[in-house]
Short mmCIF file of C-alpha atoms and ligand atoms in Angstrom, two decimals:
data_model
loop_
_atom_site.label_atom_id
_atom_site.label_comp_id
_atom_site.label_asym_id
_atom_site.label_seq_id
_atom_site.Cartn_x
_atom_site.Cartn_y
_atom_site.Cartn_z
CA MET A 1 22.12 -20.23 -39.08
CA ALA A 2 20.46 -20.97 -41.90
CA GLY A 3 18.48 -18.15 -43.32
CA ASN A 4 14.93 -19.90 -44.05
CA CYS A 5 15.18 -21.28 -40.12
CA VAL A 6 11.61 -21.59 -39.40
CA GLU A 7 11.97 -21.43 -35.94
CA VAL A 8 10.29 -18.06 -34.92
CA ALA A 9 11.90 -16.58 -31.39
CA PHE A 10 9.80 -14.54 -31.07
CA ASN A 11 6.28 -14.20 -32.54
CA LYS A 12 5.29 -10.20 -32.20
CA PRO A 13 5.17 -7.14 -33.60
CA LYS A 14 8.51 -5.34 -34.24
CA VAL A 15 10.55 -2.39 -35.16
CA GLU A 16 13.97 -2.39 -36.93
CA LEU A 17 15.51 0.47 -37.68
CA HIS A 18 18.82 -0.78 -39.64
CA VAL A 19 18.17 -2.32 -42.84
CA HIS A 20 19.27 -1.18 -46.44
CA LEU A 21 17.61 -1.22 -49.01
CA ASP A 22 19.12 -1.93 -52.23
CA GLY A 23 20.91 -4.90 -49.57
CA THR A 24 17.33 -6.33 -49.75
CA ILE A 25 16.53 -6.71 -52.98
CA ARG A 26 15.12 -10.28 -54.05
CA PRO A 27 17.24 -12.62 -56.59
CA GLU A 28 14.35 -13.28 -58.80
CA THR A 29 13.50 -9.49 -58.95
CA ILE A 30 16.97 -8.92 -60.29
CA LEU A 31 16.07 -12.42 -62.64
CA ASP A 32 13.22 -9.59 -64.04
CA VAL A 33 14.19 -7.13 -64.75
CA ALA A 34 17.12 -8.18 -66.01
CA LYS A 35 14.80 -9.77 -68.67
CA LYS A 36 12.91 -6.96 -69.45
CA ARG A 37 16.00 -4.56 -69.93
CA GLY A 38 17.31 -7.27 -71.66
CA MET A 39 20.64 -7.60 -69.66
CA ALA A 40 22.58 -10.91 -69.41
CA LEU A 41 23.09 -12.38 -65.96
CA PRO A 42 25.89 -15.34 -65.38
CA THR A 43 22.46 -17.19 -64.16
CA ASP A 44 18.91 -17.43 -64.60
CA SER A 45 18.31 -19.27 -61.73
CA ALA A 46 17.12 -17.35 -58.59
CA GLU A 47 18.91 -19.96 -56.48
CA ASP A 48 21.93 -19.68 -58.07
CA LEU A 49 21.80 -15.54 -58.02
CA ALA A 50 21.43 -16.16 -54.55
CA ARG A 51 24.40 -17.84 -54.23
CA LEU A 52 26.24 -15.43 -55.70
CA CYS A 53 25.33 -12.33 -53.74
CA MET A 54 25.81 -14.05 -50.33
CA LEU A 55 28.42 -14.06 -48.17
CA CYS A 56 28.61 -17.67 -46.45
CA LYS A 57 31.43 -17.47 -44.17
CA PRO A 58 32.91 -14.46 -42.65
CA ALA A 59 34.80 -12.13 -44.47
CA THR A 60 35.51 -8.56 -44.48
CA LEU A 61 33.44 -5.37 -44.56
CA THR A 62 35.27 -4.64 -48.07
CA GLU A 63 34.32 -8.36 -49.56
CA PHE A 64 30.71 -7.04 -48.29
CA LEU A 65 30.61 -4.08 -50.33
CA CYS A 66 31.86 -6.04 -53.00
CA LYS A 67 29.01 -8.53 -53.39
CA PHE A 68 25.99 -5.28 -54.53
CA HIS A 69 28.32 -5.04 -58.29
CA HIS A 70 26.64 -8.27 -58.97
CA PHE A 71 23.26 -6.52 -58.85
CA MET A 72 22.91 -2.82 -59.03
CA HIS A 73 23.39 -2.94 -62.32
CA VAL A 74 20.17 -4.18 -63.37
CA ILE A 75 18.40 -2.11 -61.11
CA ALA A 76 19.73 1.05 -61.02
CA GLY A 77 18.37 3.94 -63.15
CA ASP A 78 15.13 1.69 -64.04
CA ARG A 79 12.36 3.31 -62.38
CA GLU A 80 10.01 0.64 -62.53
CA ALA A 81 12.40 -1.77 -60.80
CA ILE A 82 13.55 0.65 -57.78
CA LYS A 83 9.51 1.64 -56.68
CA ARG A 84 9.34 -2.37 -57.22
CA VAL A 85 12.01 -2.81 -54.68
CA ALA A 86 10.49 -0.56 -52.61
CA TYR A 87 7.11 -2.17 -52.21
CA GLU A 88 8.04 -5.77 -52.25
CA PHE A 89 10.69 -4.78 -49.20
CA VAL A 90 7.54 -3.83 -47.71
CA GLU A 91 5.89 -6.44 -48.39
CA THR A 92 8.32 -9.19 -46.57
CA LYS A 93 9.12 -6.47 -43.55
CA ALA A 94 5.27 -7.23 -43.19
CA LYS A 95 5.42 -10.60 -43.52
CA GLU A 96 7.88 -10.67 -40.93
CA GLY A 97 5.46 -9.13 -38.17
CA VAL A 98 7.58 -5.51 -38.26
CA LEU A 99 5.19 -3.11 -37.49
CA TYR A 100 7.07 -0.18 -37.85
CA VAL A 101 10.48 0.17 -40.38
CA GLU A 102 13.29 2.53 -41.01
CA VAL A 103 14.93 1.61 -44.60
CA ARG A 104 18.31 3.12 -46.33
CA TYR A 105 20.01 3.47 -49.52
CA SER A 106 22.12 6.20 -51.39
CA PRO A 107 19.41 7.80 -54.01
CA HIS A 108 22.50 8.71 -56.20
CA LEU A 109 23.77 4.57 -56.10
CA LEU A 110 20.41 4.17 -57.67
CA ALA A 111 20.60 7.12 -60.82
CA ASN A 112 22.17 7.25 -63.39
CA THR A 113 22.49 11.33 -64.07
CA GLU A 114 23.40 14.11 -62.37
CA VAL A 115 25.58 11.57 -60.24
CA ASP A 116 29.40 11.86 -60.46
CA PRO A 117 30.86 9.34 -60.83
CA ILE A 118 27.91 7.83 -62.29
CA PRO A 119 27.86 4.25 -60.76
CA TRP A 120 27.75 1.21 -62.09
CA SER A 121 29.58 1.67 -64.85
CA GLN A 122 26.24 2.89 -66.41
CA LYS A 123 25.69 4.84 -69.35
CA GLU A 124 24.26 8.18 -68.95
CA GLY A 125 19.88 8.05 -68.48
CA ASP A 126 17.65 10.44 -67.11
CA LEU A 127 17.48 9.11 -63.76
CA THR A 128 18.28 11.75 -60.68
CA PRO A 129 19.05 10.96 -57.69
CA ASP A 130 16.16 13.16 -56.50
CA GLU A 131 13.63 11.16 -58.81
CA VAL A 132 14.87 8.25 -57.15
CA VAL A 133 13.80 9.32 -53.68
CA ASP A 134 10.14 10.59 -54.92
CA LEU A 135 9.71 6.52 -56.38
CA VAL A 136 11.08 5.00 -53.24
CA ASN A 137 8.27 7.12 -51.41
CA ARG A 138 5.74 6.21 -53.77
CA GLY A 139 6.61 2.68 -53.40
CA LEU A 140 7.06 2.74 -49.92
CA ARG A 141 4.10 4.59 -49.63
CA ALA A 142 1.76 1.74 -51.86
CA GLY A 143 3.08 -1.60 -49.44
CA GLU A 144 2.00 0.64 -46.61
CA ASN A 145 -1.44 0.78 -48.36
CA THR A 146 -1.50 -2.95 -48.84
CA PHE A 147 0.23 -4.35 -46.71
CA ARG A 148 -0.79 -1.96 -43.52
CA ILE A 149 2.73 -1.57 -42.29
CA LYS A 150 4.53 2.07 -41.61
CA ALA A 151 7.86 2.20 -43.82
CA ARG A 152 10.19 5.67 -43.23
CA SER A 153 13.54 5.78 -45.04
CA ILE A 154 16.88 7.19 -44.30
CA LEU A 155 18.56 9.05 -47.18
CA CYS A 156 22.44 7.24 -46.71
CA CYS A 157 26.02 9.47 -47.45
CA MET A 158 28.72 7.24 -49.38
CA ARG A 159 32.44 7.00 -46.51
CA HIS A 160 33.77 7.13 -50.34
CA MET A 161 31.98 9.74 -52.03
CA PRO A 162 31.66 13.34 -49.85
CA ASN A 163 31.21 14.67 -52.93
CA TRP A 164 27.18 13.69 -52.98
CA SER A 165 26.99 14.13 -49.32
CA MET A 166 25.55 18.17 -50.01
CA GLU A 167 22.95 17.06 -52.03
CA VAL A 168 21.65 14.02 -49.90
CA VAL A 169 20.74 16.83 -46.41
CA GLU A 170 18.87 18.37 -49.40
CA LEU A 171 16.97 15.48 -50.54
CA CYS A 172 16.40 14.94 -46.47
CA LYS A 173 14.62 18.24 -46.49
CA LYS A 174 12.95 18.37 -49.47
CA TYR A 175 11.50 15.30 -48.96
CA ARG A 176 11.11 15.76 -45.48
CA HIS A 177 6.85 15.42 -45.54
CA SER A 178 6.74 12.51 -48.03
CA GLY A 179 8.90 9.64 -46.55
CA VAL A 180 12.28 10.68 -45.25
CA VAL A 181 13.24 10.76 -41.71
CA ALA A 182 16.91 10.87 -41.37
CA ILE A 183 20.18 10.87 -42.96
CA ASP A 184 23.42 8.57 -42.47
CA LEU A 185 26.24 8.22 -43.23
CA ALA A 186 27.37 4.22 -44.40
CA GLY A 187 29.98 2.63 -46.86
CA ASP A 188 33.75 1.61 -45.91
CA GLU A 189 34.55 3.20 -42.54
CA SER A 190 38.05 1.20 -42.39
CA LEU A 191 39.15 2.42 -45.57
CA ASN A 192 37.61 6.19 -44.02
CA CYS A 193 38.20 6.66 -40.63
CA GLU A 194 37.95 10.55 -41.08
CA ALA A 195 34.77 11.72 -41.92
CA HIS A 196 35.67 14.21 -45.06
CA PRO A 197 34.25 17.83 -44.31
CA GLY A 198 31.91 17.20 -47.24
CA HIS A 199 30.54 14.44 -45.08
CA ARG A 200 30.83 16.69 -42.02
CA LYS A 201 29.57 19.63 -43.84
CA ALA A 202 26.62 17.86 -44.69
CA PHE A 203 25.49 16.96 -41.29
CA GLU A 204 26.23 20.37 -40.25
CA GLU A 205 23.21 21.12 -42.38
CA ALA A 206 21.16 18.07 -40.82
CA VAL A 207 21.87 19.72 -37.40
CA ARG A 208 20.47 23.02 -38.39
CA SER A 209 17.37 22.58 -40.71
CA GLY A 210 16.17 19.86 -37.70
CA VAL A 211 17.09 16.73 -39.88
CA HIS A 212 17.55 12.70 -37.55
CA ARG A 213 21.37 11.94 -38.18
CA THR A 214 22.32 8.37 -37.04
CA VAL A 215 25.66 7.09 -38.53
CA HIS A 216 27.45 3.94 -39.53
CA ALA A 217 30.65 3.53 -37.32
CA GLY A 218 32.40 1.32 -34.66
CA GLU A 219 31.27 -1.59 -36.45
CA VAL A 220 34.74 -2.99 -37.95
CA GLY A 221 36.17 0.65 -37.63
CA PRO A 222 38.07 1.67 -33.82
CA ALA A 223 35.80 3.36 -31.00
CA SER A 224 37.36 6.88 -32.22
CA VAL A 225 34.71 6.86 -35.64
CA VAL A 226 32.02 6.59 -32.88
CA LYS A 227 33.41 9.34 -31.03
CA GLU A 228 33.58 11.39 -34.15
CA ALA A 229 30.00 10.55 -34.99
CA VAL A 230 28.39 11.54 -31.74
CA GLU A 231 30.80 14.71 -30.92
CA VAL A 232 31.37 16.27 -35.02
CA LEU A 233 28.76 14.58 -36.53
CA LYS A 234 26.45 14.57 -33.85
CA ALA A 235 24.46 11.35 -34.82
CA GLU A 236 21.64 10.44 -32.47
CA ARG A 237 21.75 6.93 -33.64
CA ILE A 238 24.70 4.43 -34.30
CA GLY A 239 24.98 2.04 -37.26
CA HIS A 240 26.74 -0.95 -35.37
CA GLY A 241 29.13 0.51 -33.28
CA TYR A 242 30.71 -2.60 -31.26
CA ARG A 243 34.18 -0.94 -31.64
CA THR A 244 32.55 1.20 -29.03
CA LEU A 245 33.37 -1.36 -26.60
CA GLU A 246 37.06 -0.37 -26.37
CA ASP A 247 37.10 3.34 -25.08
CA ARG A 248 35.13 2.57 -22.12
CA THR A 249 34.71 6.27 -21.05
CA LEU A 250 32.92 6.57 -24.65
CA TYR A 251 30.68 3.98 -24.16
CA GLU A 252 30.30 5.27 -19.98
CA GLN A 253 28.96 7.95 -21.79
CA LEU A 254 27.35 7.14 -24.27
CA LEU A 255 25.48 5.01 -21.68
CA LYS A 256 24.24 7.95 -20.38
CA LYS A 257 23.66 9.65 -23.07
CA ASN A 258 21.07 6.33 -23.85
CA MET A 259 22.44 6.77 -27.28
CA HIS A 260 20.64 4.03 -29.60
CA PHE A 261 22.95 1.51 -30.67
CA GLU A 262 21.60 -0.32 -34.08
CA VAL A 263 22.37 -3.59 -33.80
CA CYS A 264 23.19 -6.58 -36.73
CA PRO A 265 24.14 -10.07 -35.53
CA MET A 266 24.02 -11.91 -38.81
CA SER A 267 26.45 -9.00 -40.68
CA SER A 268 28.34 -8.15 -37.51
CA LYS A 269 29.35 -11.93 -37.52
CA LEU A 270 29.81 -12.27 -41.85
CA THR A 271 31.53 -9.04 -42.11
CA GLY A 272 34.14 -9.56 -39.98
CA ALA A 273 32.92 -6.75 -37.61
CA CYS A 274 32.88 -9.34 -34.54
CA ASP A 275 34.02 -12.44 -33.25
CA PRO A 276 32.16 -15.20 -35.06
CA ASP A 277 31.54 -17.05 -32.00
CA PHE A 278 28.61 -15.56 -30.60
CA THR A 279 28.31 -16.10 -27.40
CA LYS A 280 31.82 -13.86 -27.22
CA HIS A 281 29.30 -10.51 -29.43
CA PRO A 282 29.76 -6.63 -27.99
CA LEU A 283 25.97 -7.05 -27.76
CA ILE A 284 26.57 -9.27 -24.78
CA ARG A 285 27.72 -6.21 -22.83
CA PHE A 286 24.88 -4.31 -24.34
CA LYS A 287 21.92 -6.54 -22.96
CA GLU A 288 23.95 -6.59 -19.29
CA ASP A 289 24.26 -2.70 -19.09
CA LYS A 290 20.94 -2.40 -20.24
CA ALA A 291 21.69 -0.54 -23.00
CA ASN A 292 19.33 1.01 -25.58
CA TYR A 293 19.84 -0.81 -28.40
CA SER A 294 17.30 -2.55 -31.76
CA LEU A 295 18.24 -5.89 -33.66
CA ASN A 296 17.83 -5.44 -36.98
CA THR A 297 19.02 -7.77 -40.89
CA ASP A 298 21.22 -4.88 -42.70
CA ASP A 299 21.67 -6.86 -45.57
CA PRO A 300 19.35 -10.16 -45.92
CA LEU A 301 20.12 -10.54 -49.48
CA ILE A 302 23.57 -10.47 -48.70
CA PHE A 303 23.81 -11.96 -45.14
CA ASN A 304 20.78 -14.96 -46.49
CA THR A 305 18.76 -13.86 -43.41
CA THR A 306 15.59 -12.95 -42.27
CA LEU A 307 14.56 -10.57 -39.44
CA ASP A 308 13.67 -14.41 -36.82
CA VAL A 309 17.28 -15.34 -37.65
CA ASP A 310 19.03 -12.26 -36.11
CA TYR A 311 16.42 -12.88 -33.00
CA SER A 312 17.03 -16.29 -33.16
CA ILE A 313 21.56 -16.38 -32.93
CA THR A 314 20.51 -13.87 -29.55
CA GLN A 315 17.97 -16.55 -27.76
CA LYS A 316 20.22 -19.00 -28.36
CA TYR A 317 23.63 -17.63 -28.23
CA MET A 318 23.59 -14.70 -25.73
CA ASN A 319 20.23 -15.73 -23.72
CA PHE A 320 17.73 -13.54 -25.34
CA THR A 321 14.00 -14.13 -23.10
CA GLU A 322 10.95 -12.46 -24.28
CA LYS A 323 11.40 -9.76 -22.03
CA GLU A 324 14.21 -8.84 -23.47
CA PHE A 325 12.85 -9.01 -26.52
CA LYS A 326 9.95 -6.27 -25.35
CA ARG A 327 12.24 -4.06 -24.00
CA LEU A 328 14.45 -3.44 -26.84
CA ASN A 329 11.87 -3.30 -29.47
CA ILE A 330 10.40 -0.58 -27.06
CA ASN A 331 13.44 1.08 -27.33
CA ALA A 332 13.65 0.85 -30.96
CA ALA A 333 10.34 2.65 -30.57
CA LYS A 334 11.41 5.45 -28.41
CA SER A 335 14.69 5.85 -30.82
CA SER A 336 12.87 5.86 -34.08
CA PHE A 337 12.70 9.24 -35.78
CA LEU A 338 9.44 9.22 -36.30
CA PRO A 339 7.06 12.73 -35.37
CA GLU A 340 6.30 12.25 -30.91
CA LYS A 341 2.73 11.82 -31.55
CA GLU A 342 3.83 8.92 -34.27
CA LYS A 343 6.18 7.79 -31.99
CA LYS A 344 3.72 7.50 -29.36
CA ASP A 345 1.22 5.78 -31.46
CA LEU A 346 3.60 3.41 -31.82
CA LEU A 347 4.75 2.95 -28.66
CA ASN A 348 1.18 2.21 -27.93
CA ARG A 349 0.62 -0.44 -30.13
CA LEU A 350 3.41 -2.07 -29.08
CA PHE A 351 2.32 -2.14 -25.10
CA ASP A 352 -0.94 -3.16 -26.77
CA ALA A 353 0.77 -6.31 -27.86
CA TYR A 354 2.87 -7.04 -25.83
CA GLY A 355 0.59 -7.31 -23.00
CA MET A 356 1.58 -3.74 -20.97
CA LYS A 357 -0.24 -1.70 -19.39
CA LYS A 358 0.26 1.95 -20.98
CA PRO A 359 2.41 4.21 -18.94
CA ALA A 360 2.15 7.76 -18.90
CA LEU A 361 4.50 8.99 -21.69
CA LYS A 362 5.40 12.19 -21.27
CA GLY A 363 6.68 13.63 -25.27
CA GLY A 364 8.84 10.31 -25.51
CA THR A 365 11.46 12.10 -23.19
CA GLU A 366 12.08 8.54 -20.98
CA ASN A 367 15.67 7.05 -21.52
CA SER A 368 16.17 3.81 -21.49
CA ARG A 369 16.23 3.02 -17.82
CA ASP A 370 12.59 4.29 -17.31
CA ILE A 371 10.95 1.52 -20.02
CA GLN A 372 13.98 -0.94 -17.54
CA LEU A 373 11.09 0.15 -14.67
CA ILE A 374 7.92 0.60 -16.95
CA MET A 375 8.69 -3.16 -17.61
CA SER A 376 9.62 -4.75 -14.09
CA THR A 377 6.54 -3.05 -13.40
CA HIS A 378 4.22 -4.42 -15.25
CA SER A 379 3.81 -8.28 -15.55
CA GLU A 380 4.82 -10.57 -18.70
O1 NOS G 1 27.24 -3.23 -42.44
C1 NOS G 1 27.39 -1.85 -43.81
N1 NOS G 1 27.89 -1.15 -43.30
C2 NOS G 1 28.55 0.17 -44.19
N2 NOS G 1 27.69 0.14 -45.14
C3 NOS G 1 26.95 -0.95 -45.57
C4 NOS G 1 26.71 -1.66 -45.13
N3 NOS G 1 25.03 -2.40 -45.63
C5 NOS G 1 25.14 -1.63 -46.63
N4 NOS G 1 26.77 -0.93 -46.54
C6 NOS G 1 26.06 0.69 -47.84
O2 NOS G 1 24.93 0.87 -48.31
C7 NOS G 1 24.74 1.93 -49.28
C8 NOS G 1 23.23 2.45 -48.87
O3 NOS G 1 22.13 1.19 -48.80
C9 NOS G 1 24.79 0.30 -49.97
O4 NOS G 1 25.06 0.41 -51.48
C10 NOS G 1 26.34 -0.59 -49.52
O5 NOS G 1 27.16 0.77 -50.28
#
């Protein structure tokens, strides 16, 4: 399916919970920043650069992660560029009809000092991970003011960099009142199936200090990674989670717990996480079981997609209906990391937009099946 598909599968307000800021940068912005910084790139055409960054056919997660090497050195270490990327991100999401988004990134991967090792072969500079978070917060806030949607952020620990993780949780705590809502663990789980003690300590601290938690697990790694994410890292949501289905007991437990799965259809095909035949996708099982999940783009720069593409895939190959789109967006809002009051406001906005009567929400404790009930008592 082409990235610039024109068909809009669900033309109503949406909630997106799993998208990487650094996987969403515009090729034009990369070129522009490179020019300003006097950096050479293999091309000065936005189309050619997009093609270079893009995965066209199913690969592996490891190959996919290598794509970031084409552009991260351009943006990392540049204050103006980081703020601009965050601002443009909000514009993109507003155009896609997103009402609320949680965007994630690794502050360390955008810094050039107080980070060991300094990423992307940069020379040491004076941009710390701490200041990166402040810049992204300011870019997102400026975007919110202009484009009138809500954007919050999630800070990523990286599987291969356990020595960064304690700093990540400290940044989550420091910036919890300026837009940061949670901690994540991202990176290559195929090479790091068991969370390093460094990550475990950081997630323990997150629990202790009330920082929300999501973990990339069961994307390409086995169901045991999901089990560890839930039982050890105390994840409240699972990034991807497709391979949970390989452990029936675990899957049933997670259904019962109303665990939220952040599903990324096009991503799951191109990273080799799932069978490229969408009619065999684990999401079909999630839908049949009325699981709690959202639909997300993950890294639209690299998958050459928009949110509409992901919705269209589910409509075309998995028989998703308008009713299911509404249900999953309501579940996404309920599983967001917003404070309860803001969550209720978001839900009310969705109910309005979907032409559904507002149910009496009792502090955000309803589960997926309650939403099911709400859906069935309101005609379309
Ligand atoms: O689908 C994914 N699975 C695991 N890691 C990812 C995925 N997409 C991006 N990143 C990693 O997360 C970092 C912070 O945003 C990215 O730089 C990339 O290394």
